[in-house]
Amino acid sequence: MLWVDKYRPKTLDKMIVHQEIAMNLKKLVSEHDCPHLLFYGPPGAGKKTLIMALLKQMFGPGAEKVKIENKIWKVDAGTRTLDLELTTLSSTHHVELNPSDAGFQDRYIVQEIIKEMAKSRPIDTKGKKGFKVLVLNEVDKLSREAQHSLRRTMEKYSASCRLILCCNSSSKVTEAVRSRCLNVRVNAPTEEQIIRVLEFIGKKEGLSLPTGLGSRIAAQSNRSLRRAILSFETCRVQQYPFTENQAVPPMDWEQYVSEIATDIVQEQSPKRLFLVRGKLYELLVNCIPPEIVLKKLLSELLKKLDSELKHEVCHWAAYYEHRMRMGQKAIFHIEAFVAKFMSIYKQFLIETFG
Amino acid sequence: MGKRPVVVISSSDDEDGGCSVSAGCNSSRTKSERSVGRKKCRRLKKASVLNRQLCKQGHKEEEANFDALLKDFYEDFHGHSMAPGERGRRQKLGSPWADSRELWVDKYRPRSLEELAVHKKKIEEVKMWLEEWVRTSKEQFCGHVLVITGQAGVGKSATINVIASQLGAEVCEWKTPTPTLWQEYIHNANSGTHYISKLEEFETFVERSTQIPTVILVTEYGKAESGDNTKYSEELVLSLERAGASKVAFNPLTFNSIKKTLSRICREEQCNVPPEWIDHIAKASGGDIRHAITSLQYFCLRPDLMLPLNLSSLSITQSRGKSEDLNEMSKLIINSDENLDYEFSLPFGRDETLTLFHALGKFLHNKRETVDCSALGRDLFTLKDRYKRFPLKMDSPERVLLQMHGQARPIADFLHENVLDFLSDEAIEDAWIVASYLSDADCLLSTSLHGQAWSPIVAGKHDPENVTQLVSASVAVRGVLFGNSHPSPSRWHAIRSPKLWQVEKLRWHNKKLMLLEKFEAYNIFSSYGMSVMATEYKPTLKRLGFRSLEDLQVCRKMTECSKMEVGVYDLLDHDEVEGGTSMESEEDEIEDW
C-alpha cells in the first residue's frame, strides 16, 4: 500500500492538518445528523480524508466495509434508453460515486441514478428512520444541466439522504447548489504542516529525514500533501539513506510538458505546432486532464518568458481554458492556445531582435 | 480499295446509363449491363478485331431507353396541356412539342464540325487519326483502335458521327443491348424466336469485322461516384493503350461552348429564353451538353414556373462570384438557406454530390483568384488590409458543405487534422487564426450537444440542432479558408483521417482500465478522481517500479480477502465482462459524438 493510503488518518481525532475543521465536523455530527456538505479546496488538501473520517465518525466502522459495484443503469432519456455504466463504492450507509465519469451524460446520473439511490432509505438499529449519505466527487466537473438537476434532487430527497459534495473549485459549482450546502473550505496545508506530516511518516517508517530534503519536497509539492507524500516515497525508493541535496524527481508527464514548452519556444511554425499536437495527444491518451495540461504548460512557458509578455499569455491561457470548458474536444483549444503563444512569441522575437 | 471505309464504334455501355438521366427505372438494369459490357470490351481488345459489319441491333433498346426518358416529359406535357390558359403562352414561346415530339438532343444533333461543341483541338486529333488511318490502312496492322474517354455528354459519339459523315464513312455502332428478361425470354421462346446470347451477338459483331478502324468510347465517371467503377474503366483504358491503341481524352465542355449551342437551339426553336437562364443552365450542366440541352427543352416546356425563381437565385449566384467573404456571409445570413434550397430544387442541374475528401481538398487548398477584386466590394464597405482576401475559386463554402452532406463534427475534425500541412511554414499567425476558428466551431458544436436533449423537437431544418450544425460547419470551414492567407505552395498532400479519433478511443480505453485499477489496487476505502489517478498515482507507481507490482499483488490479496468477508462482486470476472462491453459502448460513444 502506498504511504499516502497507509498513513491516511482514519478518524477525525487523528488528523494532523486541519484539526480545527475536524473538530468542527465532529461537533456537527454529534447528533448523528448533518446538513448537505460541500468540501472544496485544492487537490491534495485533505478533503477526501476528512470525508472518510467524517463518515466513520457518523456510522462507526460500518462505513469502512465497502464494496465496489459496477453496474449498468438503464436510463430512460425521452426518446431512447441509455445504458450508463457507473462504478460506485458503497457501504450500508453511504454511496460514493463520480458522476462526471459519465462524460456529457452526467445529467442522467444525477437525475435518475441518484434519485434511485436517494429513495431507498435505510432504517437504523433503533428503528429510527436513518438517512443515506451520497458522496459525489468532482462536482465541479459536472455539466451545468447536471448541476441543476442536482439541486432538485437535493431538495426533494433531503429527508432521506445527505449529499457530501467534493470539488476543487466552488466557483464551478452553481450558486444554487452551493447555497444548499454547508460549505467547508479545505485549505492547502502549509509547507510546515507538510514537513510535519513527512516527519511523522518518516518516524513511523523508521527513516531519518534530513530537514533540507523534507523542505524541498514540501516546496516542490505545490502545497499538495498527497503529492508530497508520493514524492517522499519515490525518493525513498530511489535513494536511501537520504542525503540533503537529493533530487526530487518530478512526475513523468510534467517532464513531458516542460519538453513541449521547450519545443514551443524553440521554433514557431505550423510544422512545430503539428509536432506539439502529437505530444499533446500523448498526454491526453494517458488521461491527463486537459485543464491540468494547459495549466502546467502555461507555468512552464511563463518560466521561459520575458515578463513583458506574461500578461498577454496568461490572458489567452485563461481564454482558452474557458473555451475548453465550453467545448468538447480539448485539443482544439489547447492547440489554439499554443498557436497563439507561438504567434505572440514570434512577433516579440522579431520586434526585439529584428 | 473501292469500298467505303467503315468505322466501328464500340460505345461503352455507360453511355446508355448516362443517357437515361431521368429514367430512374432503368438503374437496376444498367448495373448488370455494365458487367456484361465490360467483358465484351475486354474480348474486343483481345481479339483486336476490326469490324465492317453494319450493325443495327440495339435499335429497339435505344427506343426503349428514350421512352423511359420521355415519360417524364410526357407527364409534364400532359399536366401542362390540362391548363388551357397556358397554351397560348406556350405557343408564343414556340412550343417545343407542338411541331414534333422529338428530343432536342436528337433534333439538334450536330451535323457539321462547326456545330460540335467539342474543343477544336480534340476534334482535330480524332479527325487526324481517322484520316491517317484511311491513308495508310493497307500497310499498317496495329493501331486500329482509338480510345476516346470523357465524361458523359461531352460529345464523344457525336464527334465520331460527324467526322465519319464528313469523311463519307459508314459508322457501325455497337450499342450495348439490354439484357433479356426471363419473362421476355419465355415469351420469345413461345413465339418461336430463337434466343441469342448477347455475348454471342457481340462476338459475331466483332468477328465479322476485319481491318476497320475501331473507336472505343469510354465514359468516365466522375471521381465522386463509386470508386471501383472508375478503377475498372481506368484499367480498361490502360490495357487498351498497352495493346497499341491511341487515346484521346475529352474534357468536360466549356461553359461558353455550351452556351453557344444552347443559344443556337433557342434561336432555331424561336424560344424566348432569357440569357441569364441559358447561363444558368449551362453552368448547372457541368460540361454535359446532352444534359444542358435536355434541361433547356424541359425549361421551355414550362417557363412560367421557372421564372419566379429566376431572379432570386440568379442574383445570388452573381453576387457569389464577386463579393468577398464577409459580404457573402452577411448575404447568406440574411437570406438564410432558402436560396440554397432554390438552387437545389431546380428541376435540372446535375447531381453535384461531392465526396468528403473532394470537399476537404477544396477547403484546404484554398484556391483563390489572384486578381485584386477590392474594387468590386468597395461600394459596400472597405475592409482593413488584414481582413482582405481574394475571392474564392469555388462555390460558397456552405454550398459545398451541402453538396457533400457532411456532419459538422467530422468536418471540423478532418480540417483540424489536416490544415497545418497546408499552411506555409512562416505563417504561425495564420495557424492561430485557423485554430481559434476551429475552437469556436467546437464550442458551437458542444452547445448543440447539450441543447439537444432539452430543446423540444422542432420540425425540419429549422430545428436548432440542425442550425447549429450548419453554423458550426460554416464557421470551421470559413475559418480555415479565411485564416489560411498564406497557403503553402500547392503540392500533393494526403488527407489523413483525424488522429483525434484514435486518441479518443485509446483514451476511453485507458480510462476504463484506470477506473478498474483505481478500485482494485489502491484504496478500497475510498476512490480517487480520475485526474489524481492519472497525474499522481500512476506516475508514482511507475517510478516505484517493481515495488508497486508486489504492492498490487498485496492489494489484490487484500481485496480478495475483503471480498470474501463482505461477499462482494467478483472483480476479475467483471473485468472480463467489461472488456467485451466496453468496446461496444466505446463505438457507440464515437458515433454519438
PDB file of C-alpha atoms in Angstrom, chain B residues 16 44 46 100 161 166 239 244 258 260 273 280 285 361 366 371 409 466 492 528 539:
ATOM      1  CA  ASP B  16     -26.648   4.261 -72.111  1.00  0.00           C
ATOM      2  CA  LEU B  44     -12.795  -6.903 -78.156  1.00  0.00           C
ATOM      3  CA  LYS B  46      -8.080  -9.427 -77.036  1.00  0.00           C
ATOM      4  CA  SER B 100     -42.632  17.346 -83.092  1.00  0.00           C
ATOM      5  CA  ASN B 161     -20.540  10.557 -86.196  1.00  0.00           C
ATOM      6  CA  GLN B 166     -17.527  14.158 -93.308  1.00  0.00           C
ATOM      7  CA  SER B 239      -4.720  -2.092 -71.149  1.00  0.00           C
ATOM      8  CA  GLY B 244      -1.353  -0.133 -79.052  1.00  0.00           C
ATOM      9  CA  ILE B 258     -22.418  25.017 -74.179  1.00  0.00           C
ATOM     10  CA  LYS B 260     -23.300  28.932 -77.723  1.00  0.00           C
ATOM     11  CA  VAL B 273     -35.275  32.138 -73.175  1.00  0.00           C
ATOM     12  CA  HIS B 280     -27.588  29.199 -65.551  1.00  0.00           C
ATOM     13  CA  SER B 285     -24.871  21.184 -66.577  1.00  0.00           C
ATOM     14  CA  GLY B 361      -9.434  19.274 -50.624  1.00  0.00           C
ATOM     15  CA  ASN B 366      -7.909  27.288 -50.577  1.00  0.00           C
ATOM     16  CA  VAL B 371      -6.679  39.474 -59.350  1.00  0.00           C
ATOM     17  CA  ARG B 409     -18.180  17.310 -36.302  1.00  0.00           C
ATOM     18  CA  ASN B 466     -29.645  21.399 -37.328  1.00  0.00           C
ATOM     19  CA  TRP B 492       0.257  16.769 -53.173  1.00  0.00           C
ATOM     20  CA  TYR B 528      -9.752   8.968  -6.277  1.00  0.00           C
ATOM     21  CA  PRO B 539       3.414   8.069 -12.465  1.00  0.00           C
TER      22      PRO B 539
END
